[in-house]
Coordinates of C-alpha atoms in Angstrom, one line a residue:
Chain D
M1 CA 9.4 30.3 -23.4
S2 CA 9.8 27.6 -20.9
K3 CA 9.4 24.0 -22.1
T4 CA 6.8 21.8 -20.4
F5 CA 8.3 18.5 -19.5
K6 CA 6.2 15.3 -19.4
R7 CA 8.4 13.8 -16.7
S8 CA 8.9 14.2 -13.0
K9 CA 11.0 17.2 -11.9
T10 CA 13.0 15.0 -9.6
A11 CA 13.1 11.3 -8.6
R12 CA 14.7 11.2 -5.3
L13 CA 14.8 8.2 -2.9
I14 CA 15.5 8.6 0.8
M15 CA 14.8 5.1 2.2
M16 CA 15.7 2.7 -0.5
V17 CA 19.2 4.1 -1.0
P18 CA 21.2 2.8 1.9
A19 CA 23.9 5.5 1.8
A20 CA 21.3 8.2 2.4
G21 CA 19.1 6.0 4.5
M22 CA 17.4 7.2 7.6
V23 CA 17.9 5.9 11.1
L24 CA 14.4 4.8 11.9
A25 CA 14.9 3.7 15.5
G26 CA 17.4 2.2 17.9
C27 CA 20.8 3.2 19.0
G28 CA 20.6 6.6 17.4
E29 CA 17.5 7.5 19.4
K30 CA 17.7 10.5 21.5
P31 CA 16.5 10.4 25.1
V32 CA 13.7 12.7 26.1
E33 CA 12.6 14.1 29.4
V34 CA 9.4 12.9 31.1
Q35 CA 8.0 13.2 34.6
V36 CA 6.7 10.5 36.8
F37 CA 4.3 10.8 39.8
N38 CA 2.3 8.8 42.2
T39 CA -0.7 10.9 42.0
P40 CA -2.1 14.0 40.1
D41 CA -1.8 16.0 43.2
E42 CA 1.9 15.2 43.5
C43 CA 2.3 16.2 39.9
A44 CA 0.7 19.6 40.5
A45 CA 3.0 20.0 43.5
Y46 CA 6.0 19.8 41.2
Y47 CA 5.0 23.1 39.7
N48 CA 2.9 21.6 36.8
P49 CA -0.5 22.9 35.7
P50 CA -3.1 20.9 37.7
A51 CA -5.4 20.5 34.7
E52 CA -2.6 18.9 32.7
C53 CA -1.7 16.6 35.6
K54 CA -5.3 15.5 35.7
A55 CA -5.4 14.9 32.0
A56 CA -2.2 13.0 31.9
F57 CA -3.4 10.9 34.8
A58 CA -6.7 10.2 33.1
E59 CA -5.0 9.0 30.0
A60 CA -2.7 6.8 31.9
K61 CA -5.7 5.3 33.8
A62 CA -7.6 4.6 30.6
L63 CA -4.5 2.9 29.2
H64 CA -4.0 0.8 32.4
P65 CA -6.4 -2.1 31.7
Q66 CA -5.2 -2.3 28.1
V67 CA -1.5 -2.6 28.8
A68 CA -1.1 -4.0 32.3
P69 CA 0.5 -7.4 32.3
R70 CA -2.2 -10.2 32.6
Y71 CA -2.1 -13.2 34.9
A72 CA -4.2 -16.3 34.9
S73 CA -4.6 -16.2 38.7
K74 CA -4.4 -13.7 41.5
Q75 CA -1.7 -15.6 43.2
E76 CA 0.6 -15.4 40.2
C77 CA 0.0 -11.7 40.0
E78 CA 0.7 -11.2 43.7
T79 CA 3.9 -13.1 43.4
D80 CA 5.2 -10.4 41.2
F81 CA 3.4 -7.3 42.6
G82 CA 2.7 -8.1 46.3
S83 CA -0.2 -9.1 48.4
G84 CA -3.3 -7.0 47.8
Q85 CA -1.7 -5.2 44.9
C86 CA -3.7 -7.0 42.1
E87 CA -7.2 -6.6 40.6
T88 CA -9.3 -8.3 38.1
A89 CA -8.7 -7.4 34.5
P90 CA -11.7 -6.3 32.4
V91 CA -12.7 -7.7 29.0
L92 CA -11.5 -5.2 26.4
A93 CA -14.1 -3.7 24.1
A94 CA -13.8 -4.3 20.4
N95 CA -11.9 -1.7 18.4
N96 CA -10.5 -0.3 21.6
S97 CA -7.3 1.3 20.3
V98 CA -4.4 1.7 22.7
A99 CA -4.0 5.4 23.4
T100 CA -0.6 6.7 22.6
G101 CA -1.3 9.9 24.2
S102 CA -4.6 11.2 22.8
S103 CA -7.2 12.2 25.4
E104 CA -10.2 10.9 23.4
Q105 CA -9.2 7.4 24.5
S106 CA -10.5 7.8 28.1
Q107 CA -13.8 6.1 27.4
P108 CA -14.9 3.9 30.3
Q109 CA -13.7 0.3 30.1
S110 CA -16.0 -2.6 30.1
Q111 CA -16.5 -3.8 33.7
Q112 CA -17.0 -7.4 32.7
S113 CA -14.2 -9.5 34.1
S114 CA -12.0 -11.4 31.6
G115 CA -11.0 -13.9 34.3
F116 CA -7.5 -12.5 34.3
F117 CA -5.7 -10.5 36.9
M118 CA -3.4 -7.4 36.6
P119 CA -1.4 -5.3 39.0
M120 CA -2.9 -2.0 40.3
M121 CA -1.7 1.2 38.8
M122 CA 0.8 2.8 41.2
G123 CA 1.7 6.0 39.4
F124 CA 1.9 7.6 35.9
M125 CA 4.3 8.9 33.4
A126 CA 3.5 12.3 31.8
G127 CA 5.2 12.5 28.5
Q128 CA 4.6 16.2 27.9
M129 CA 3.8 18.8 30.4
L130 CA 3.8 22.6 30.0
N131 CA 5.7 23.6 33.0
R132 CA 4.4 26.6 34.9
G133 CA 7.8 28.0 35.8
G134 CA 10.5 25.6 34.6
M135 CA 11.7 24.2 37.9
A136 CA 11.0 20.6 37.0
G137 CA 12.9 20.8 33.8
T138 CA 12.5 22.4 30.4
P139 CA 9.6 20.9 28.3
Q140 CA 10.8 18.8 25.5
Q141 CA 11.3 20.5 22.2
Q142 CA 8.5 19.3 20.0
S143 CA 8.5 18.7 16.3
A144 CA 6.2 21.1 14.6
A145 CA 4.6 18.2 12.7
T146 CA 3.1 16.4 15.7
N147 CA 3.4 18.9 18.5
R148 CA 3.2 15.9 20.8
S149 CA 5.7 14.2 22.9
P150 CA 7.0 10.9 21.5
V151 CA 6.2 9.4 24.8
A152 CA 2.7 8.4 25.7
N153 CA 1.1 9.3 29.0
Q154 CA 1.0 5.9 30.7
P155 CA 0.4 3.9 33.9
L156 CA 3.3 2.9 36.1
Y157 CA 3.7 -0.1 38.4
K158 CA 5.8 -1.2 41.4
S159 CA 7.0 -4.7 41.9
R160 CA 6.8 -6.7 45.1
D161 CA 10.5 -6.7 45.8
D162 CA 11.3 -3.2 44.7
R163 CA 8.6 -0.8 46.0
G164 CA 10.7 2.3 45.3
T165 CA 11.0 1.9 41.5
F166 CA 8.4 3.0 39.0
R167 CA 8.1 0.5 36.1
T168 CA 6.2 0.5 32.9
A169 CA 3.7 -2.2 32.0
T170 CA 6.4 -4.0 30.2
N171 CA 8.6 -4.0 33.3
T172 CA 11.1 -1.2 32.2
P173 CA 12.3 0.7 35.3
V174 CA 12.0 4.4 34.6
A175 CA 12.6 6.2 38.0
S176 CA 13.1 5.7 41.7
Q177 CA 11.5 9.0 42.7
P178 CA 8.9 11.4 41.5
G179 CA 9.7 14.2 39.2
A180 CA 11.7 14.5 36.0
T181 CA 13.6 11.6 34.4
S182 CA 15.2 10.9 31.1
I183 CA 14.2 7.9 28.9
R184 CA 14.4 6.6 25.4
P185 CA 10.9 6.8 23.8
S186 CA 11.0 3.3 22.2
A187 CA 11.8 1.7 25.6
V188 CA 8.5 2.9 27.1
Q189 CA 6.2 2.5 24.1
P190 CA 3.0 1.0 25.6
K191 CA 1.9 -2.3 24.1
P192 CA -1.5 -4.0 24.3
A193 CA -1.7 -7.0 26.6
T194 CA -4.3 -8.6 24.4
M195 CA -3.3 -11.5 22.1
A196 CA -4.0 -11.0 18.4
R197 CA -5.0 -13.7 16.0
R198 CA -2.6 -13.7 13.1
G199 CA -2.0 -15.1 9.6
G200 CA -5.5 -14.4 8.4
F201 CA -4.3 -12.9 5.1
G202 CA -1.9 -14.5 2.6
A203 CA -3.4 -18.0 2.2
Q204 CA -4.2 -17.4 -1.5
A205 CA -0.6 -16.3 -2.1
A206 CA 0.7 -19.5 -0.5
K207 CA -1.6 -21.6 -2.6
R208 CA -0.8 -20.0 -5.9
N209 CA 2.8 -19.4 -5.4
V210 CA 3.6 -16.8 -8.1
G211 CA 6.3 -14.2 -8.0
S212 CA 4.1 -11.2 -7.5
Y213 CA 0.6 -10.5 -6.4
G214 CA 0.5 -7.3 -8.3
G215 CA 0.0 -7.2 -12.0
Chain G
M1 CA 6.6 5.1 -32.3
K2 CA 9.9 3.4 -33.1
R3 CA 12.1 0.8 -31.4
I4 CA 15.7 2.0 -31.3
N5 CA 18.7 -0.1 -30.2
S6 CA 20.8 1.6 -27.5
N7 CA 24.0 1.1 -25.6
P8 CA 23.3 0.1 -21.9
R9 CA 24.9 2.2 -19.2
P10 CA 28.1 0.5 -18.1
G11 CA 27.6 -1.0 -14.6
W12 CA 23.9 -0.4 -14.5
K13 CA 23.2 -3.6 -12.7
A14 CA 25.4 -2.7 -9.7
F15 CA 23.8 0.7 -9.7
A16 CA 20.3 -0.9 -9.8
E17 CA 21.1 -3.1 -6.8
S18 CA 22.4 -0.1 -4.9
V19 CA 19.1 1.7 -5.3
G20 CA 16.9 -1.3 -4.2
F21 CA 16.1 -2.7 -7.7
N22 CA 16.8 -6.3 -6.8
F23 CA 14.5 -7.9 -9.4
H24 CA 16.2 -6.5 -12.6
T25 CA 16.8 -10.0 -13.8
F26 CA 14.1 -12.7 -13.8
D27 CA 15.1 -16.4 -13.7
G28 CA 18.3 -15.5 -15.3
E29 CA 16.6 -13.5 -18.1
P30 CA 16.7 -9.7 -18.2
Y31 CA 13.6 -8.1 -16.8
W32 CA 14.9 -4.5 -17.1
D33 CA 16.3 -4.3 -20.6
E34 CA 18.0 -1.1 -21.8
T35 CA 19.5 -2.5 -25.0
A36 CA 16.7 -0.7 -26.7
Y37 CA 14.2 2.0 -26.1
Y38 CA 10.9 3.2 -27.7
Q39 CA 10.6 6.7 -29.1
F40 CA 7.3 8.5 -29.3
S41 CA 6.2 11.8 -30.7
L42 CA 4.6 14.3 -28.3
E43 CA 1.4 14.0 -30.3
Q44 CA 1.3 10.2 -29.9
I45 CA 1.8 10.6 -26.2
E46 CA -0.7 13.3 -25.6
Q47 CA -3.5 12.5 -28.1
D48 CA -3.2 8.7 -28.3
L49 CA -2.3 7.8 -24.7
E50 CA -2.6 10.5 -22.1
Q51 CA -6.0 11.9 -23.2
P52 CA -7.7 8.5 -23.7
T53 CA -6.3 7.3 -20.4
E54 CA -8.0 10.1 -18.5
E55 CA -11.2 9.6 -20.5
L56 CA -11.3 5.9 -19.9
H57 CA -10.6 6.4 -16.2
Q58 CA -13.6 8.7 -15.9
M59 CA -15.8 6.2 -17.9
A60 CA -14.7 3.5 -15.5
L61 CA -15.5 5.6 -12.4
D62 CA -18.9 6.4 -13.9
L63 CA -19.5 2.7 -14.3
V64 CA -18.8 2.0 -10.6
D65 CA -21.9 4.0 -9.8
D66 CA -24.0 1.6 -12.0
I67 CA -22.5 -1.5 -10.5
V68 CA -22.6 -0.9 -6.8
S69 CA -26.4 -1.0 -6.5
D70 CA -27.0 -3.6 -9.3
E71 CA -27.2 -7.1 -8.0
Q72 CA -27.0 -8.7 -11.4
K73 CA -23.7 -6.8 -12.2
L74 CA -22.2 -7.6 -8.8
Q75 CA -23.0 -11.2 -9.5
Q76 CA -21.5 -11.1 -12.9
L77 CA -18.3 -9.8 -11.3
A78 CA -18.4 -12.6 -8.8
I79 CA -18.3 -10.3 -5.8
P80 CA -19.2 -12.3 -2.7
P81 CA -22.8 -11.2 -1.7
R82 CA -21.5 -10.8 1.9
F83 CA -19.5 -7.8 0.8
W84 CA -22.0 -6.0 -1.4
D85 CA -23.1 -3.6 1.3
A86 CA -19.5 -2.9 2.2
V87 CA -18.5 -2.2 -1.4
L88 CA -21.5 0.1 -1.8
A89 CA -20.6 1.9 1.5
S90 CA -17.0 2.2 0.4
W91 CA -18.0 3.9 -2.8
R92 CA -20.7 6.1 -1.2
A93 CA -18.2 7.3 1.4
K94 CA -15.9 8.3 -1.6
E95 CA -13.1 6.4 0.0
P96 CA -10.0 7.8 -1.7
Y97 CA -7.8 6.0 -4.2
L98 CA -4.2 6.3 -5.1
Y99 CA -3.4 4.7 -8.4
G100 CA -4.0 2.3 -11.3
R101 CA -2.7 1.2 -14.6
M102 CA -4.4 0.4 -17.9
D103 CA -2.9 -1.7 -20.5
F104 CA -3.1 -0.8 -24.2
S105 CA -2.4 -2.3 -27.5
Y106 CA -1.0 0.5 -29.6
N107 CA 1.4 0.7 -32.5
G108 CA 1.9 4.4 -33.0
S109 CA -1.2 5.2 -35.0
G110 CA -4.9 4.8 -34.6
P111 CA -6.7 4.6 -31.3
A112 CA -5.0 2.7 -28.5
K113 CA -7.1 -0.3 -27.5
L114 CA -7.8 -0.9 -23.8
L115 CA -6.9 -4.5 -23.0
E116 CA -7.6 -4.3 -19.3
L117 CA -7.5 -2.2 -16.1
N118 CA -5.1 -3.0 -13.2
Y119 CA -6.8 -0.9 -10.7
D120 CA -6.1 -2.7 -7.4
T121 CA -2.5 -3.9 -7.2
P122 CA -0.6 -2.6 -10.2
T123 CA 3.1 -3.2 -10.2
S124 CA 6.2 -2.2 -12.3
L125 CA 5.8 1.1 -10.5
Y126 CA 9.3 1.5 -9.3
E127 CA 10.7 0.6 -12.7
T128 CA 8.5 3.2 -14.3
G129 CA 8.6 6.1 -11.9
F130 CA 12.2 5.9 -10.7
F131 CA 14.5 3.6 -12.7
Q132 CA 13.2 4.6 -16.1
W133 CA 13.5 8.2 -15.1
V134 CA 17.1 7.8 -14.0
W135 CA 17.9 5.9 -17.2
L136 CA 16.8 8.9 -19.2
E137 CA 18.8 11.4 -17.2
D138 CA 21.9 9.2 -17.3
Q139 CA 21.7 8.6 -21.0
L140 CA 21.1 12.3 -21.8
M141 CA 24.2 13.0 -19.7
R142 CA 26.2 10.4 -21.5
G143 CA 25.2 11.7 -24.9
E144 CA 23.5 8.3 -25.7
L145 CA 20.2 10.0 -26.2
P146 CA 19.5 13.1 -28.3
Q147 CA 19.4 16.4 -26.3
G148 CA 15.8 17.5 -25.7
A149 CA 14.5 13.9 -25.3
D150 CA 11.8 13.8 -22.7
Q151 CA 9.7 11.0 -21.1
F152 CA 6.0 10.5 -20.3
N153 CA 6.7 9.8 -16.7
S154 CA 5.4 12.2 -14.0
L155 CA 4.6 9.2 -11.8
Q156 CA 6.8 9.9 -8.8
D157 CA 5.8 13.6 -8.7
K158 CA 2.2 12.8 -8.8
L159 CA 2.4 10.0 -6.2
Q160 CA 4.2 12.3 -3.8
Q161 CA 1.6 15.0 -4.4
A162 CA -1.2 12.4 -3.8
F163 CA 0.3 11.1 -0.6
G164 CA 0.5 14.7 0.6
E165 CA -3.2 15.4 -0.2
L166 CA -4.9 12.1 0.6
N167 CA -5.3 12.8 4.3
L168 CA -4.3 9.2 5.3
A169 CA -4.5 7.8 8.8
Q170 CA -1.2 7.8 10.6
P171 CA 0.9 5.9 11.1
F172 CA 0.1 4.5 7.7
Y173 CA 1.1 0.9 7.1
F174 CA 2.3 -0.8 3.9
A175 CA 1.9 -4.6 3.5
S176 CA 3.0 -7.1 0.9
V177 CA 3.4 -10.9 0.7
T178 CA 6.6 -11.9 2.5
E179 CA 8.1 -14.1 -0.1
S180 CA 7.8 -11.7 -3.1
I181 CA 10.9 -9.5 -3.4
E182 CA 9.2 -7.8 -6.4
D183 CA 6.2 -6.8 -4.4
K184 CA 8.5 -5.6 -1.5
G185 CA 10.4 -3.5 -4.0
T186 CA 7.1 -1.8 -5.1
V187 CA 6.0 -1.3 -1.5
D188 CA 9.4 0.1 -0.5
Y189 CA 9.2 2.6 -3.3
L190 CA 5.7 3.8 -2.3
M191 CA 6.8 4.0 1.3
D192 CA 9.8 6.1 0.2
I193 CA 7.6 8.5 -1.6
A194 CA 5.1 8.6 1.2
L195 CA 8.0 9.4 3.6
Q196 CA 9.1 12.3 1.4
A197 CA 5.5 13.5 1.5
G198 CA 5.8 13.6 5.3
L199 CA 3.8 10.6 6.2
N200 CA 4.6 8.4 9.2
C201 CA 5.1 5.0 7.4
R202 CA 5.5 1.5 8.7
Y203 CA 6.0 -1.8 6.9
I204 CA 4.3 -5.0 7.9
Q205 CA 4.3 -8.4 6.3
L206 CA 0.8 -9.2 5.1
E207 CA 0.8 -12.5 6.9
Q208 CA 1.8 -10.7 10.2
L209 CA -1.4 -8.6 10.3
G210 CA -3.3 -9.4 13.4
D211 CA -7.0 -9.3 14.5
I212 CA -8.1 -8.2 18.0
D213 CA -11.8 -8.3 18.3
G214 CA -12.3 -7.4 14.7
Q215 CA -9.7 -4.7 14.4
L216 CA -6.6 -5.2 12.3
V217 CA -3.5 -4.7 14.4
D218 CA 0.2 -4.5 13.9
L219 CA 2.8 -6.8 15.5
D220 CA 2.6 -4.9 18.8
G221 CA -1.1 -5.1 18.8
F222 CA -1.7 -1.4 17.8
P223 CA -4.7 -0.8 15.6
V224 CA -3.9 -0.4 11.9
H225 CA -6.1 2.5 10.9
G226 CA -4.5 3.0 7.5
L227 CA -3.2 0.3 5.2
F228 CA -1.7 0.1 1.7
K229 CA -2.0 -3.6 0.7
L230 CA -0.3 -4.9 -2.3
Y231 CA -2.6 -7.9 -2.3
P232 CA -5.7 -8.4 -4.4
W233 CA -9.1 -7.7 -2.8
E234 CA -10.5 -10.9 -4.3
F235 CA -8.0 -12.9 -2.3
M236 CA -8.7 -10.9 0.9
L237 CA -12.4 -11.4 0.6
Q238 CA -12.1 -15.2 0.8
E239 CA -9.4 -15.6 3.5
D240 CA -9.7 -16.1 7.2
F241 CA -9.7 -12.4 8.0
A242 CA -12.3 -11.6 5.4
G243 CA -14.8 -10.8 8.2
T244 CA -12.2 -8.4 9.7
I245 CA -12.5 -6.2 6.6
L246 CA -16.2 -5.6 7.6
T247 CA -15.5 -4.6 11.2
S248 CA -12.0 -3.1 11.3
Q249 CA -11.6 0.7 11.5
T250 CA -9.1 0.7 8.6
Q251 CA -8.7 2.9 5.6
F252 CA -7.5 0.7 2.8
I253 CA -5.6 1.8 -0.2
E254 CA -6.8 0.8 -2.7
P255 CA -10.3 1.1 -1.2
L256 CA -12.7 -1.9 -1.3
W257 CA -14.8 -0.5 -4.2
K258 CA -11.7 -0.9 -6.5
C259 CA -12.4 -4.7 -6.5
L260 CA -15.0 -3.8 -9.2
L261 CA -12.5 -2.1 -11.5
S262 CA -9.7 -4.6 -11.1
N263 CA -12.1 -7.3 -12.3
K264 CA -12.0 -8.2 -16.0
G265 CA -15.7 -8.2 -15.9
I266 CA -15.4 -4.4 -16.1
L267 CA -14.5 -4.9 -19.8
P268 CA -17.9 -6.3 -21.0
L269 CA -19.6 -3.8 -18.7
L270 CA -17.7 -0.9 -20.3
W271 CA -18.6 -2.2 -23.8
Q272 CA -22.3 -2.4 -22.8
K273 CA -22.3 1.2 -21.7
Y274 CA -20.0 2.7 -24.2
Q275 CA -20.3 0.4 -27.2
G276 CA -18.3 1.6 -30.2
H277 CA -15.9 3.8 -28.2
P278 CA -12.7 4.0 -30.2
N279 CA -10.5 2.9 -27.3
L280 CA -12.7 -0.1 -26.3
L281 CA -12.7 -3.6 -27.7
P282 CA -15.9 -5.6 -28.0
A283 CA -16.1 -7.8 -24.9
F284 CA -18.7 -10.1 -23.4
F285 CA -19.1 -12.4 -20.4
D286 CA -18.1 -15.8 -21.5
D287 CA -20.9 -18.3 -22.3
G288 CA -18.6 -21.3 -22.5
S289 CA -18.9 -21.8 -26.2
S290 CA -15.7 -22.3 -28.3
L291 CA -13.7 -19.2 -29.2
Q292 CA -13.9 -17.7 -32.6
N293 CA -10.8 -16.6 -34.6
G294 CA -9.6 -13.2 -33.5
W295 CA -10.9 -13.5 -29.9
L296 CA -9.4 -14.3 -26.5
R297 CA -10.8 -15.6 -23.2
K298 CA -9.4 -14.5 -19.8
P299 CA -10.5 -15.1 -16.2
L300 CA -12.4 -12.4 -14.3
L301 CA -9.6 -12.5 -11.8
S302 CA -6.1 -13.1 -12.9
R303 CA -2.7 -11.5 -13.1
E304 CA 0.4 -11.3 -15.2
G305 CA -1.2 -12.9 -18.3
A306 CA -2.1 -16.1 -16.5
N307 CA -4.8 -18.4 -17.8
I308 CA -5.4 -16.5 -21.0
E309 CA -6.5 -18.4 -24.2
L310 CA -6.1 -16.6 -27.4
L311 CA -7.1 -17.4 -31.0
T312 CA -5.5 -15.3 -33.7
A313 CA -7.3 -14.1 -36.8
E314 CA -5.6 -17.0 -38.7
G315 CA -6.9 -19.5 -36.2
K316 CA -3.7 -20.1 -34.3
T317 CA -4.2 -20.8 -30.6
F318 CA -2.0 -19.5 -27.7
K319 CA -2.6 -20.6 -24.2
Q320 CA -1.0 -19.4 -21.0
D321 CA -1.4 -21.6 -18.0
G322 CA -1.6 -20.2 -14.5
P323 CA -3.0 -20.4 -11.0
Y324 CA -6.1 -18.3 -11.7
N325 CA -8.6 -20.9 -13.1
D326 CA -11.1 -20.6 -10.3
S327 CA -13.3 -17.7 -11.5
G328 CA -15.6 -17.0 -14.4
Y329 CA -14.3 -15.8 -17.7
I330 CA -14.8 -13.0 -20.2
R331 CA -14.1 -12.9 -23.9
Q332 CA -12.7 -10.0 -25.7
Q333 CA -11.9 -9.3 -29.4
L334 CA -8.2 -9.6 -30.1
A335 CA -6.2 -6.5 -30.7
P336 CA -2.9 -8.2 -31.4
L337 CA 0.1 -6.5 -29.8
P338 CA 2.2 -4.8 -32.4
K339 CA 5.5 -6.5 -33.3
F340 CA 8.7 -4.6 -33.3
G341 CA 11.5 -6.9 -34.4
D342 CA 11.0 -10.1 -32.6
S343 CA 9.0 -8.5 -29.8
Y344 CA 5.4 -8.0 -29.0
T345 CA 4.9 -4.7 -27.3
L346 CA 2.4 -3.7 -24.6
I347 CA 1.9 -0.2 -23.2
G348 CA 0.9 0.3 -19.6
S349 CA -0.5 3.7 -18.8
W350 CA -0.5 5.0 -15.2
V351 CA -3.2 6.9 -13.5
V352 CA -2.6 8.7 -10.2
G353 CA -5.8 10.1 -8.7
D354 CA -7.6 11.1 -11.9
S355 CA -4.5 12.1 -13.9
A356 CA -2.6 10.2 -16.5
A357 CA 0.9 9.9 -15.0
G358 CA 3.2 8.2 -17.5
I359 CA 3.8 4.9 -19.4
C360 CA 5.8 1.7 -19.1
I361 CA 6.5 -0.6 -22.0
R362 CA 6.7 -4.4 -21.7
E363 CA 8.0 -6.7 -24.4
D364 CA 7.5 -10.4 -24.8
N365 CA 8.3 -13.0 -27.4
S366 CA 4.7 -14.1 -27.4
L367 CA 1.3 -12.3 -27.8
I368 CA 0.6 -12.7 -24.1
T369 CA 2.5 -10.3 -21.8
K370 CA 3.6 -11.9 -18.5
D371 CA 5.3 -11.3 -15.3
S372 CA 8.6 -12.1 -17.0
S373 CA 8.1 -9.8 -19.9
R374 CA 11.0 -7.3 -20.4
F375 CA 10.6 -3.7 -19.3
I376 CA 11.9 -1.3 -22.0
P377 CA 12.4 2.4 -21.4
H378 CA 11.0 5.1 -23.7
I379 CA 11.6 8.6 -24.7
I380 CA 9.6 11.4 -26.3
L381 CA 11.3 13.2 -29.2
D382 CA 9.8 15.3 -32.0

């Protein structure tokens, strides 16, 4: 007869115990392969399925107004990106989450101008592409849990003084020609350009000043 | 139920710190105290604590249904009217919950008496689920405890199972108040378990949460769709981002409807509905009159024993000051904590999902258990 215990079978820690701690990000991060293109047609010409090229482009395009750097004037924007290379930035709709690769995010952006300017999108990065033949590089090995690339499909830009280089919205250079390139996912993580209000929770803690807010 | 003196493990403090238990000592006084343990029989655990815990939990859930659509009760619990619809919606949507703890006065015989529910931000979780568990294993191995000793403590197993089954938004964020190392320890522990359950977890300081157009966002501006917050609902409902709670696409753990159960007003409402239940103490909303002997008064919203006024059967008054004097009060018949040696002993009984998941024991030199009260491990031995 087996005894029934009233306690947990194990009590293991993986994060709180430093010796067995996990590398969460940073220097241990492995580079992954992505592809960059000027247009969806160019993407398809690199032996990629056209439908996937279009989908990746659409995701990047939807992300563009959310992550593109914002400038108070057209002139300031053109100083960085060149004459005629900037457009007005729309007001972002409420609850508009930044797509990190999901296609449901391609809803139309509000056309109302925010009064800000942003560079035009000059290309896109495809984080994951099922290659038709394998010429443009082997697709990245995916973890079974997500089955998604750690890299979001995203817009790319070109600066005024360096028209050959594709850059992310946060000005990270990623490639100087179309096709496959290797990057660290954390370096190309898209970030919203919108400013958040902060500090809206915690006032009662500051006021009461006790050791714990549990009980 | 017995209190037994015991030899601490040599070097346990260094070990504690190596596994993230940085608050084992409180203002120079021991918080974790393994110079003694409590011993229960299996019958005491199962019949007097485990079974009543699950029954009281169901009674409390049934009561939520009565409260959410009753304006008088919502008012008695001092829920801001602006949030009544949201509380109702949160309950109707069956927003899932993770855990809670009820506190009992119990001396080893007779029904355990429910003192209160901590159903929003219960702490001493790590000490219970992990450190107490390791203590038992270590002391069994060292021969300090009798072979065959067990513990009522399936907390970590049940939490891991719950994290795996709750279908939480990912990445799932955990937030606590920056300055509190105790709360950070609790949140780290939960994150560790959630990680083991396969969740994509991130920590954010509570004060760093942002708002973009009514959506809670992280430091990079990404929407926070799932958030464990070790911060009381009643605080959140009166702070700058209170309005954000109504608009943000965020799944909160604990969910908003839990603000009804973490409120001491639940005690008189339980008594109204289940008057005479063996595990309940008579309780009423306070009318401001002077306390009678053998009764106590406590705020609707308070923590760690703060702002409690207690009158013993002999008429002796105990009062605990604190920062929670800005809500209404309830009064409850006193079920004095049992005294073992010089210590008054309180039993916390954990609930994960709908299951009783273990106990923790706190000792204090006074009748009122506080943040600083010592944590004493326990065993089950027949």
